[in-house]
């Protein structure tokens, strides 16, 4: 069964850092593009970042709202996706979901993890 | 920036048909996909590439496309279908422009 399990969320002060993890099972991360999508409390879904499939690290992509502050990466030996979050702001408060990213160029997401909550507050 | 427009809410009685629309200028050129999100849960893909249904999704869910509007149709609506529904597509500009609609709350 294809599954994704996020971890690493929590409470962090403005300007702080956090690293989210997404452990994949039932498929190989290196064979698929992967994305992070977030959802602020009571709000809609917002795509954050993606990494392409392939064995050489993959190309990375970011929403303008997080460019320069968030970094997506993966460790194929651990079959785990990461999101390094630096210089965090209150507006980054959200549930962060990882999702397998299908149909490159007409991307859709399936499955999704259960999400991990990031709260940026002093 | 590119936007997808959905109605904030749709209300139907059990057994009726619900239709949720999503409008966007690039939809004649780019596929749309639909997700169901029940309260407190992660989104679930229910329709991809305008009309395709993933395995395990009820046949009551279907999708259609006409010009700049795509529609998610739920036939024989049941109480368990009450959820938020999001359409999603990509910007046709060539960048990695994944976009979600604002979401529609379906009340049964």
CSV table of C-alpha atoms in Angstrom, one decimal:
chain,number,residue,atom,x,y,z
A,1,UNK,CA,0.0,0.0,0.0
A,2,UNK,CA,1.3,3.5,-0.9
A,3,UNK,CA,1.6,5.6,2.2
A,4,UNK,CA,3.1,8.9,3.3
A,5,UNK,CA,3.8,9.9,6.9
A,6,UNK,CA,4.8,13.4,7.9
A,7,UNK,CA,6.6,14.4,11.0
A,8,UNK,CA,8.6,17.3,12.5
A,9,UNK,CA,5.9,19.9,13.0
A,10,UNK,CA,5.6,22.0,16.1
A,11,UNK,CA,5.8,25.4,17.7
A,12,UNK,CA,8.6,27.7,16.6
A,13,UNK,CA,9.3,31.4,17.1
A,14,UNK,CA,9.3,33.9,14.3
A,15,UNK,CA,12.6,33.8,12.5
A,16,UNK,CA,13.2,30.2,13.6
A,17,UNK,CA,13.8,27.0,11.7
A,18,UNK,CA,12.2,23.6,11.4
A,19,UNK,CA,12.7,20.5,9.3
A,20,UNK,CA,9.7,18.5,8.2
A,21,UNK,CA,10.1,14.8,7.1
A,22,UNK,CA,7.8,12.7,4.9
A,23,UNK,CA,8.5,9.0,5.0
A,24,UNK,CA,7.2,7.1,1.9
A,25,UNK,CA,6.3,3.4,1.8
A,26,UNK,CA,5.0,1.3,-1.0
A,27,UNK,CA,6.9,3.1,-3.7
A,28,UNK,CA,10.3,4.6,-4.4
A,29,UNK,CA,10.7,8.3,-4.0
A,30,UNK,CA,13.3,8.5,-6.7
A,31,UNK,CA,10.8,7.4,-9.3
A,32,UNK,CA,8.2,10.1,-8.7
A,33,UNK,CA,8.0,13.9,-8.3
A,34,UNK,CA,6.9,14.9,-4.8
A,35,UNK,CA,5.3,18.1,-3.5
A,36,UNK,CA,4.5,19.9,-0.2
A,37,UNK,CA,1.2,21.6,0.1
A,38,UNK,CA,0.1,23.6,3.1
A,39,UNK,CA,-3.2,24.7,4.6
A,40,UNK,CA,-3.5,27.6,7.0
A,41,UNK,CA,-6.1,27.2,9.7
A,42,UNK,CA,-9.6,27.5,8.2
A,43,UNK,CA,-8.2,28.3,4.8
A,44,UNK,CA,-7.7,26.6,1.5
A,45,UNK,CA,-4.8,24.6,0.0
A,46,UNK,CA,-1.6,26.3,-1.2
A,47,UNK,CA,1.1,24.5,-3.2
A,48,UNK,CA,4.5,25.2,-1.6
A,49,UNK,CA,7.3,23.3,-3.3
A,50,UNK,CA,8.1,20.3,-5.5
A,51,UNK,CA,11.0,18.1,-6.4
A,52,UNK,CA,11.2,16.2,-9.7
A,53,UNK,CA,11.8,12.4,-9.9
A,54,UNK,CA,15.0,10.9,-11.0
A,55,UNK,CA,18.2,9.7,-9.4
A,56,UNK,CA,20.4,12.8,-9.5
A,57,UNK,CA,18.8,14.9,-6.7
A,58,UNK,CA,16.0,16.2,-8.9
A,59,UNK,CA,15.0,19.7,-9.9
A,60,UNK,CA,13.3,21.9,-7.3
A,61,UNK,CA,10.5,24.4,-7.6
A,62,UNK,CA,9.0,26.9,-5.1
A,63,UNK,CA,6.0,29.1,-4.7
A,64,UNK,CA,7.0,32.8,-4.7
A,65,UNK,CA,5.8,33.1,-1.1
A,66,UNK,CA,8.5,30.7,0.2
A,67,UNK,CA,11.3,31.1,-2.3
A,68,UNK,CA,14.7,31.6,-0.5
A,69,UNK,CA,13.4,30.4,2.9
A,70,UNK,CA,12.2,26.8,2.3
A,71,UNK,CA,14.3,24.1,0.8
A,72,UNK,CA,12.9,20.7,-0.5
A,73,UNK,CA,15.2,17.7,-0.6
A,74,UNK,CA,15.0,13.9,-0.5
A,75,UNK,CA,17.1,11.0,0.8
A,76,UNK,CA,16.5,8.1,-1.5
A,77,UNK,CA,18.3,5.7,0.8
A,78,UNK,CA,15.8,6.5,3.5
A,79,UNK,CA,12.9,6.9,1.0
A,80,UNK,CA,12.2,10.2,2.8
A,81,UNK,CA,11.3,13.7,1.6
A,82,UNK,CA,12.2,16.8,3.6
A,83,UNK,CA,11.3,20.4,3.8
A,84,UNK,CA,13.8,22.7,5.6
A,85,UNK,CA,12.0,25.8,6.8
A,86,UNK,CA,14.1,28.9,7.7
A,87,UNK,CA,13.3,32.5,8.6
A,88,UNK,CA,9.8,31.4,9.5
A,89,UNK,CA,6.9,33.9,9.7
A,90,UNK,CA,3.5,33.9,11.3
A,91,UNK,CA,2.0,33.5,7.9
A,92,UNK,CA,3.8,30.1,7.5
A,93,UNK,CA,1.5,28.7,10.2
A,94,UNK,CA,-0.3,25.8,8.6
A,95,UNK,CA,-0.7,22.1,8.3
A,96,UNK,CA,1.9,20.8,5.8
A,97,UNK,CA,1.1,17.9,3.6
A,98,UNK,CA,3.4,15.9,1.5
A,99,UNK,CA,1.9,14.3,-1.7
A,100,UNK,CA,3.1,12.2,-4.6
A,101,UNK,CA,3.1,14.5,-7.6
A,102,UNK,CA,1.8,12.8,-10.8
A,103,UNK,CA,1.4,13.8,-14.4
A,104,UNK,CA,4.3,16.3,-14.6
A,105,UNK,CA,3.1,19.3,-16.6
A,106,UNK,CA,-0.5,18.6,-15.6
A,107,UNK,CA,0.3,17.8,-12.0
A,108,UNK,CA,-2.1,16.1,-9.7
A,109,UNK,CA,-1.5,14.7,-6.2
A,110,UNK,CA,-2.1,11.2,-4.9
A,111,UNK,CA,-1.8,10.1,-2.2
A,112,UNK,CA,-1.4,12.7,0.5
A,113,UNK,CA,0.1,12.2,4.0
A,114,UNK,CA,-1.9,13.0,7.1
A,115,UNK,CA,-0.2,16.3,7.6
A,116,UNK,CA,1.9,17.9,10.3
A,117,UNK,CA,1.1,21.2,12.0
A,118,UNK,CA,3.6,24.1,12.0
A,119,UNK,CA,2.8,27.0,14.3
A,120,UNK,CA,4.9,30.1,14.1
A,121,UNK,CA,4.3,32.3,17.2
A,122,UNK,CA,6.2,34.0,20.0
B,1,UNK,CA,-1.3,35.4,-11.0
B,2,UNK,CA,-3.5,32.6,-12.3
B,3,UNK,CA,-6.8,31.8,-10.3
B,4,UNK,CA,-9.4,29.1,-10.2
B,5,UNK,CA,-12.8,30.2,-9.1
B,6,UNK,CA,-15.2,28.0,-7.2
B,7,UNK,CA,-18.5,28.8,-5.4
B,8,UNK,CA,-18.0,29.0,-1.6
B,9,UNK,CA,-20.8,26.6,-0.9
B,10,UNK,CA,-23.3,24.2,-2.4
B,11,UNK,CA,-26.2,22.6,-0.6
B,12,UNK,CA,-28.2,19.5,-1.6
B,13,UNK,CA,-30.6,17.0,0.0
B,14,UNK,CA,-29.6,13.3,0.3
B,15,UNK,CA,-30.2,11.4,-2.9
B,16,UNK,CA,-29.9,14.5,-5.1
B,17,UNK,CA,-27.2,15.4,-7.5
B,18,UNK,CA,-24.5,18.0,-6.5
B,19,UNK,CA,-22.6,20.0,-9.1
B,20,UNK,CA,-19.6,22.0,-8.2
B,21,UNK,CA,-18.0,24.3,-10.8
B,22,UNK,CA,-14.5,25.6,-11.2
B,23,UNK,CA,-13.5,28.3,-13.7
B,24,UNK,CA,-10.1,29.3,-15.0
B,25,UNK,CA,-8.8,30.8,-18.2
B,26,UNK,CA,-6.2,28.1,-18.8
B,27,UNK,CA,-8.7,25.2,-18.3
B,28,UNK,CA,-9.2,24.7,-22.1
B,29,UNK,CA,-5.5,23.9,-22.3
B,30,UNK,CA,-4.7,22.3,-18.9
B,31,UNK,CA,-6.4,19.5,-17.1
B,32,UNK,CA,-8.3,20.0,-13.8
B,33,UNK,CA,-8.3,17.7,-10.8
B,34,UNK,CA,-10.6,17.4,-7.8
B,35,UNK,CA,-10.0,16.6,-4.2
B,36,UNK,CA,-12.4,15.8,-1.3
B,37,UNK,CA,-11.4,17.0,2.2
B,38,UNK,CA,-13.5,15.8,5.1
B,39,UNK,CA,-13.1,17.8,8.4
B,40,UNK,CA,-9.8,17.1,10.1
B,41,UNK,CA,-8.6,14.8,7.3
B,42,UNK,CA,-6.1,15.1,4.5
B,43,UNK,CA,-7.4,15.7,0.9
B,44,UNK,CA,-8.2,12.7,-1.3
B,45,UNK,CA,-8.1,12.7,-5.1
B,46,UNK,CA,-11.5,12.0,-6.5
B,47,UNK,CA,-11.1,13.0,-10.2
B,48,UNK,CA,-8.0,13.6,-12.3
B,49,UNK,CA,-7.4,14.8,-15.8
B,50,UNK,CA,-10.9,16.4,-15.9
B,51,UNK,CA,-12.9,13.1,-16.1
B,52,UNK,CA,-10.8,10.2,-14.8
B,53,UNK,CA,-11.7,8.5,-11.5
B,54,UNK,CA,-9.0,6.9,-9.4
B,55,UNK,CA,-9.5,3.3,-8.3
B,56,UNK,CA,-11.4,3.0,-5.1
B,57,UNK,CA,-13.4,6.2,-5.7
B,58,UNK,CA,-17.2,5.7,-6.0
B,59,UNK,CA,-18.8,5.8,-9.4
B,60,UNK,CA,-21.1,8.5,-8.0
B,61,UNK,CA,-18.2,10.9,-8.6
B,62,UNK,CA,-17.7,12.2,-12.2
B,63,UNK,CA,-16.1,15.1,-13.9
B,64,UNK,CA,-16.7,17.1,-17.1
B,65,UNK,CA,-15.2,20.0,-18.9
B,66,UNK,CA,-16.5,22.7,-21.2
B,67,UNK,CA,-14.4,25.7,-22.2
B,68,UNK,CA,-13.1,27.6,-19.2
B,69,UNK,CA,-15.3,25.6,-16.7
B,70,UNK,CA,-14.9,22.2,-15.2
B,71,UNK,CA,-17.6,20.5,-13.1
B,72,UNK,CA,-17.5,17.9,-10.4
B,73,UNK,CA,-20.8,16.0,-10.2
B,74,UNK,CA,-21.8,13.8,-7.3
B,75,UNK,CA,-24.8,11.6,-8.0
B,76,UNK,CA,-27.1,10.2,-5.3
B,77,UNK,CA,-25.4,12.4,-2.6
B,78,UNK,CA,-25.0,10.8,0.8
B,79,UNK,CA,-24.3,12.2,4.2
B,80,UNK,CA,-20.7,11.0,4.0
B,81,UNK,CA,-20.1,13.3,0.9
B,82,UNK,CA,-20.3,16.4,3.1
B,83,UNK,CA,-16.9,17.9,2.8
B,84,UNK,CA,-14.8,20.6,1.2
B,85,UNK,CA,-14.0,20.1,-2.5
B,86,UNK,CA,-11.0,21.7,-4.2
B,87,UNK,CA,-10.3,21.9,-7.9
B,88,UNK,CA,-6.6,22.2,-8.9
B,89,UNK,CA,-4.8,22.8,-12.2
B,90,UNK,CA,-1.6,24.4,-13.4
B,91,UNK,CA,-0.7,27.7,-15.0
B,92,UNK,CA,-0.2,27.5,-18.7
B,93,UNK,CA,2.8,29.8,-18.6
B,94,UNK,CA,5.3,26.9,-18.4
B,95,UNK,CA,6.5,27.5,-14.8
B,96,UNK,CA,5.7,25.0,-12.1
B,97,UNK,CA,2.4,26.9,-11.4
B,98,UNK,CA,0.2,24.6,-9.4
B,99,UNK,CA,-3.0,26.4,-8.4
B,100,UNK,CA,-5.9,25.4,-6.2
B,101,UNK,CA,-9.4,26.8,-6.2
B,102,UNK,CA,-10.7,28.4,-3.1
B,103,UNK,CA,-12.7,25.3,-2.2
B,104,UNK,CA,-16.5,24.6,-2.0
B,105,UNK,CA,-18.2,23.4,1.1
B,106,UNK,CA,-20.8,20.8,0.2
B,107,UNK,CA,-23.6,20.6,2.7
B,108,UNK,CA,-25.9,17.6,2.7
